mmCIF file of C-alpha atoms in Angstrom:
data_model
loop_
_atom_site.group_PDB
_atom_site.id
_atom_site.type_symbol
_atom_site.label_atom_id
_atom_site.label_comp_id
_atom_site.label_asym_id
_atom_site.label_seq_id
_atom_site.Cartn_x
_atom_site.Cartn_y
_atom_site.Cartn_z
ATOM 1 C CA MET A 1 75.779 -16.359 14.664
ATOM 2 C CA ALA A 2 74.761 -19.912 15.592
ATOM 3 C CA ILE A 3 71.202 -18.722 16.067
ATOM 4 C CA VAL A 4 70.932 -17.382 12.505
ATOM 5 C CA ALA A 5 72.058 -20.747 11.158
ATOM 6 C CA ALA A 6 69.594 -22.499 13.445
ATOM 7 C CA MET A 7 66.742 -20.319 12.245
ATOM 8 C CA THR A 8 67.146 -21.794 8.784
ATOM 9 C CA GLY A 9 68.027 -25.386 9.717
ATOM 10 C CA CYS A 10 66.063 -28.599 9.824
ATOM 11 C CA GLY A 11 64.323 -29.711 12.995
ATOM 12 C CA ASP A 12 62.534 -32.715 14.345
ATOM 13 C CA ARG A 13 58.957 -33.409 13.208
ATOM 14 C CA VAL A 14 56.251 -34.790 15.442
ATOM 15 C CA SER A 15 52.861 -35.839 14.067
ATOM 16 C CA GLU A 16 49.658 -35.059 15.949
ATOM 17 C CA PRO A 17 47.797 -38.248 16.944
ATOM 18 C CA ASP A 18 44.261 -38.344 15.484
ATOM 19 C CA GLY A 19 41.339 -37.342 17.673
ATOM 20 C CA LEU A 20 43.229 -35.308 20.274
ATOM 21 C CA SER A 21 42.231 -31.876 21.471
ATOM 22 C CA ALA A 22 44.595 -29.006 20.707
ATOM 23 C CA LYS A 23 45.858 -29.101 24.304
ATOM 24 C CA SER A 24 46.372 -32.893 24.224
ATOM 25 C CA ALA A 25 47.965 -32.656 20.803
ATOM 26 C CA ARG A 26 50.381 -29.990 22.096
ATOM 27 C CA ALA A 27 51.408 -32.270 24.965
ATOM 28 C CA ALA A 28 51.786 -35.282 22.649
ATOM 29 C CA ALA A 29 53.837 -33.252 20.193
ATOM 30 C CA GLY A 30 56.104 -31.702 22.795
ATOM 31 C CA THR A 31 54.494 -28.295 22.349
ATOM 32 C CA THR A 32 54.539 -25.977 25.328
ATOM 33 C CA ARG A 33 53.299 -22.569 26.265
ATOM 34 C CA ALA A 34 56.096 -20.189 27.163
ATOM 35 C CA PRO A 35 56.219 -18.885 30.728
ATOM 36 C CA ALA A 36 53.815 -16.033 31.245
ATOM 37 C CA ALA A 37 55.255 -12.941 29.613
ATOM 38 C CA THR A 38 54.873 -9.587 31.232
ATOM 39 C CA PRO A 39 53.271 -6.913 29.064
ATOM 40 C CA ILE A 40 55.536 -4.050 28.035
ATOM 41 C CA ALA A 41 53.081 -1.417 29.211
ATOM 42 C CA ALA A 42 50.127 -1.506 31.553
ATOM 43 C CA GLY A 43 46.859 -1.799 29.678
ATOM 44 C CA GLU A 44 48.612 -3.191 26.607
ATOM 45 C CA ALA A 45 45.679 -5.354 25.506
ATOM 46 C CA ALA A 46 42.980 -2.888 24.484
ATOM 47 C CA SER A 47 39.416 -4.039 23.868
ATOM 48 C CA ALA A 48 37.904 -3.867 20.397
ATOM 49 C CA VAL A 49 35.865 -0.859 21.483
ATOM 50 C CA GLU A 50 38.958 1.098 22.553
ATOM 51 C CA ARG A 51 40.965 0.150 19.466
ATOM 52 C CA PRO A 52 41.106 2.724 16.657
ATOM 53 C CA SER A 53 39.447 1.479 13.471
ATOM 54 C CA ASP A 54 42.736 1.435 11.527
ATOM 55 C CA ALA A 55 44.680 -0.489 14.208
ATOM 56 C CA PRO A 56 45.144 -4.259 13.771
ATOM 57 C CA ASP A 57 43.171 -6.702 15.916
ATOM 58 C CA VAL A 58 45.786 -8.173 18.251
ATOM 59 C CA SER A 59 43.398 -10.177 20.444
ATOM 60 C CA GLU A 60 44.441 -13.516 18.905
ATOM 61 C CA PHE A 61 48.069 -12.954 19.872
ATOM 62 C CA ALA A 62 49.826 -13.368 23.214
ATOM 63 C CA PRO A 63 51.185 -10.482 25.293
ATOM 64 C CA ALA A 64 54.682 -9.316 24.400
ATOM 65 C CA PRO A 65 57.522 -11.720 25.223
ATOM 66 C CA ALA A 66 59.353 -10.869 28.430
ATOM 67 C CA VAL A 67 62.904 -9.566 28.251
ATOM 68 C CA GLY A 68 65.094 -12.462 29.369
ATOM 69 C CA GLN A 69 62.686 -15.128 28.089
ATOM 70 C CA VAL A 70 64.483 -18.105 26.508
ATOM 71 C CA SER A 71 62.979 -20.083 23.624
ATOM 72 C CA ARG A 72 64.202 -22.997 21.556
ATOM 73 C CA ALA A 73 64.965 -22.126 17.948
ATOM 74 C CA ASN A 74 65.727 -25.558 16.522
ATOM 75 C CA CYS A 75 67.187 -28.960 17.341
ATOM 76 C CA ARG A 76 68.940 -31.403 15.057
ATOM 77 C CA MET A 77 71.820 -33.868 15.020
ATOM 78 C CA GLY A 78 71.996 -33.967 18.824
ATOM 79 C CA GLY A 79 72.249 -30.198 19.355
ATOM 80 C CA CYS A 80 69.754 -27.403 20.039
ATOM 81 C CA TRP A 81 69.907 -23.699 19.268
ATOM 82 C CA TRP A 82 68.251 -21.135 21.510
ATOM 83 C CA TYR A 83 67.526 -17.458 21.685
ATOM 84 C CA ARG A 84 67.069 -15.101 24.591
ATOM 85 C CA TYR A 85 65.055 -11.890 24.211
ATOM 86 C CA LEU A 86 67.366 -8.981 25.116
ATOM 87 C CA SER A 87 64.984 -6.213 24.045
ATOM 88 C CA VAL A 88 61.419 -6.125 22.779
ATOM 89 C CA GLN A 89 59.753 -3.196 21.023
ATOM 90 C CA ARG A 90 56.104 -3.624 20.123
ATOM 91 C CA GLU A 91 54.434 -1.674 17.306
ATOM 92 C CA ALA A 92 50.777 -1.966 16.291
ATOM 93 C CA VAL A 93 50.688 -0.382 12.832
ATOM 94 C CA PRO A 94 50.178 -1.662 10.132
ATOM 95 C CA SER A 95 50.173 -5.071 11.881
ATOM 96 C CA LEU A 96 51.398 -6.317 15.225
ATOM 97 C CA ARG A 97 55.163 -6.042 14.841
ATOM 98 C CA TYR A 98 58.038 -6.769 17.214
ATOM 99 C CA ARG A 99 61.539 -5.380 16.832
ATOM 100 C CA LEU A 100 63.798 -7.724 18.772
ATOM 101 C CA ALA A 101 67.371 -8.012 19.905
ATOM 102 C CA LEU A 102 68.210 -11.672 20.478
ATOM 103 C CA GLN A 103 71.170 -13.480 21.950
ATOM 104 C CA GLY A 104 71.867 -16.861 20.420
ATOM 105 C CA GLY A 105 73.106 -19.932 22.199
ATOM 106 C CA GLU A 106 73.417 -23.674 21.819
ATOM 107 C CA SER A 107 73.207 -26.785 23.949
ATOM 108 C CA GLY A 108 74.116 -30.406 23.500
ATOM 109 C CA PRO A 109 74.995 -32.976 22.671
ATOM 110 C CA HIS A 110 71.608 -34.403 23.692
ATOM 111 C CA PRO A 111 71.753 -38.204 23.478
ATOM 112 C CA GLY A 112 68.002 -38.666 24.128
ATOM 113 C CA ASP A 113 65.007 -36.418 23.669
ATOM 114 C CA TYR A 114 65.598 -32.757 22.952
ATOM 115 C CA PRO A 115 64.788 -30.330 25.789
ATOM 116 C CA LEU A 116 61.561 -28.365 25.284
ATOM 117 C CA ASP A 117 62.694 -25.270 27.139
ATOM 118 C CA GLY A 118 65.839 -23.617 28.416
ATOM 119 C CA ALA A 119 65.266 -24.803 31.990
ATOM 120 C CA ASP A 120 66.114 -28.348 30.860
ATOM 121 C CA ALA A 121 69.322 -27.451 29.005
ATOM 122 C CA VAL A 122 72.792 -26.138 29.692
ATOM 123 C CA ILE A 123 73.039 -23.328 27.150
ATOM 124 C CA ARG A 124 76.321 -21.809 25.982
ATOM 125 C CA TRP A 125 75.426 -18.222 25.039
ATOM 126 C CA ASP A 126 77.151 -16.512 22.105
ATOM 127 C CA ALA A 127 79.425 -13.578 22.897
ATOM 128 C CA ALA A 128 78.615 -12.065 19.493
ATOM 129 C CA PRO A 129 76.605 -8.827 19.238
ATOM 130 C CA PRO A 130 72.817 -9.244 19.520
ATOM 131 C CA ILE A 131 70.882 -10.414 16.489
ATOM 132 C CA GLU A 132 68.328 -7.878 15.257
ATOM 133 C CA ALA A 133 65.033 -9.406 14.142
ATOM 134 C CA ILE A 134 61.571 -8.216 13.174
ATOM 135 C CA VAL A 135 58.517 -10.426 13.621
ATOM 136 C CA ASP A 136 55.189 -9.473 12.019
ATOM 137 C CA CYS A 137 52.293 -11.292 13.706
ATOM 138 C CA SER A 138 49.543 -11.870 11.170
ATOM 139 C CA LEU A 139 47.201 -14.793 10.517
ATOM 140 C CA GLN A 140 47.332 -14.003 6.779
ATOM 141 C CA ALA A 141 50.954 -12.851 6.261
ATOM 142 C CA PRO A 142 53.272 -14.016 9.075
ATOM 143 C CA ARG A 143 56.818 -12.749 8.536
ATOM 144 C CA VAL A 144 60.251 -12.938 10.186
ATOM 145 C CA SER A 145 63.197 -10.766 9.178
ATOM 146 C CA PHE A 146 66.891 -11.019 10.091
ATOM 147 C CA GLY A 147 69.280 -8.292 8.974
ATOM 148 C CA GLY A 148 66.833 -6.940 6.418
ATOM 149 C CA ASN A 149 66.191 -10.350 4.846
ATOM 150 C CA ALA A 150 62.456 -10.870 5.336
ATOM 151 C CA SER A 151 60.792 -14.213 4.890
ATOM 152 C CA ARG A 152 57.046 -14.737 4.713
ATOM 153 C CA LEU A 153 56.276 -17.968 6.528
ATOM 154 C CA ALA A 154 54.068 -20.591 4.914
ATOM 155 C CA LEU A 155 52.538 -21.693 8.240
ATOM 156 C CA ASN A 156 50.064 -24.515 7.665
ATOM 157 C CA PRO A 157 48.662 -27.671 9.298
ATOM 158 C CA ARG A 158 51.191 -29.825 7.442
ATOM 159 C CA GLY A 159 54.139 -27.899 8.884
ATOM 160 C CA VAL A 160 56.719 -25.657 7.289
ATOM 161 C CA SER A 161 59.750 -26.715 5.302
ATOM 162 C CA GLY A 162 62.897 -27.591 7.215
ATOM 163 C CA VAL A 163 64.468 -24.310 6.102
ATOM 164 C CA GLU A 164 61.683 -22.331 7.849
ATOM 165 C CA GLN A 165 61.430 -24.307 11.107
ATOM 166 C CA GLY A 166 63.703 -22.063 13.157
ATOM 167 C CA MET A 167 61.893 -18.945 11.942
ATOM 168 C CA ALA A 168 58.519 -20.568 12.671
ATOM 169 C CA SER A 169 59.735 -21.300 16.216
ATOM 170 C CA LEU A 170 60.667 -17.643 16.725
ATOM 171 C CA TYR A 171 57.323 -16.571 15.258
ATOM 172 C CA PHE A 172 55.193 -18.787 17.537
ATOM 173 C CA ALA A 173 57.242 -17.933 20.646
ATOM 174 C CA THR A 174 56.955 -14.197 19.916
ATOM 175 C CA CYS A 175 53.380 -13.963 18.638
ATOM 176 C CA HIS A 176 51.644 -16.745 20.558
ATOM 177 C CA GLY A 177 53.908 -17.407 23.549
ATOM 178 C CA GLU A 178 54.303 -21.077 22.621
ATOM 179 C CA SER A 179 56.972 -23.401 21.356
ATOM 180 C CA GLY A 180 56.856 -26.840 19.816
ATOM 181 C CA ASP A 181 55.716 -28.490 16.604
ATOM 182 C CA ASP A 182 54.795 -25.817 14.053
ATOM 183 C CA ALA A 183 52.155 -28.011 12.346
ATOM 184 C CA VAL A 184 50.266 -28.495 15.629
ATOM 185 C CA LEU A 185 50.488 -24.790 16.429
ATOM 186 C CA ALA A 186 49.390 -23.795 12.904
ATOM 187 C CA ARG A 187 46.289 -26.000 13.258
ATOM 188 C CA GLU A 188 45.530 -24.641 16.712
ATOM 189 C CA TYR A 189 45.671 -21.001 15.591
ATOM 190 C CA GLY A 190 44.048 -21.498 12.186
ATOM 191 C CA TYR A 191 47.027 -20.795 9.912
ATOM 192 C CA ASP A 192 46.886 -22.128 6.374
ATOM 193 C CA VAL A 193 49.160 -19.722 4.528
ATOM 194 C CA LYS A 194 50.173 -20.919 1.072
#
């Protein structure tokens, strides 16, 4: 259950230096692309021509997260919370949706900088049952749900509130294959959801 608490906790903020490209800003802000995820099914990314007219355009989103992928949920007060993808089900109607089973874990104390990915941390994984989550990838209505409690994320170039930072981390890792500062990522992908 540590992961659920981390999904709604406060995290560290990093401002983007002025005049940097999105790639440089990501590096300056400690934002990283997740390791290449393997698609769930061959031919998963269909072209616009092959896509039915009522299916959502998923071209702006990353391939599905790989089972076993580890992403940082949140860090604060010397500790970090993590999640590992145990199962990933991808649906494409009415939007790009992922049904996930996640295992939570934590690391720390971290006396210096927080680790950006699981390779740089010793993670103690929870023995609790997997956490069920739903992530709706949408540039207009991004949403994360835990145990039936859905939350529409107010992703924007100024960053989300501290309460939403863990959910924003899960959203960006799942939908865009990246982790790091949510304000930098929101600017890069064009989110300005009020």
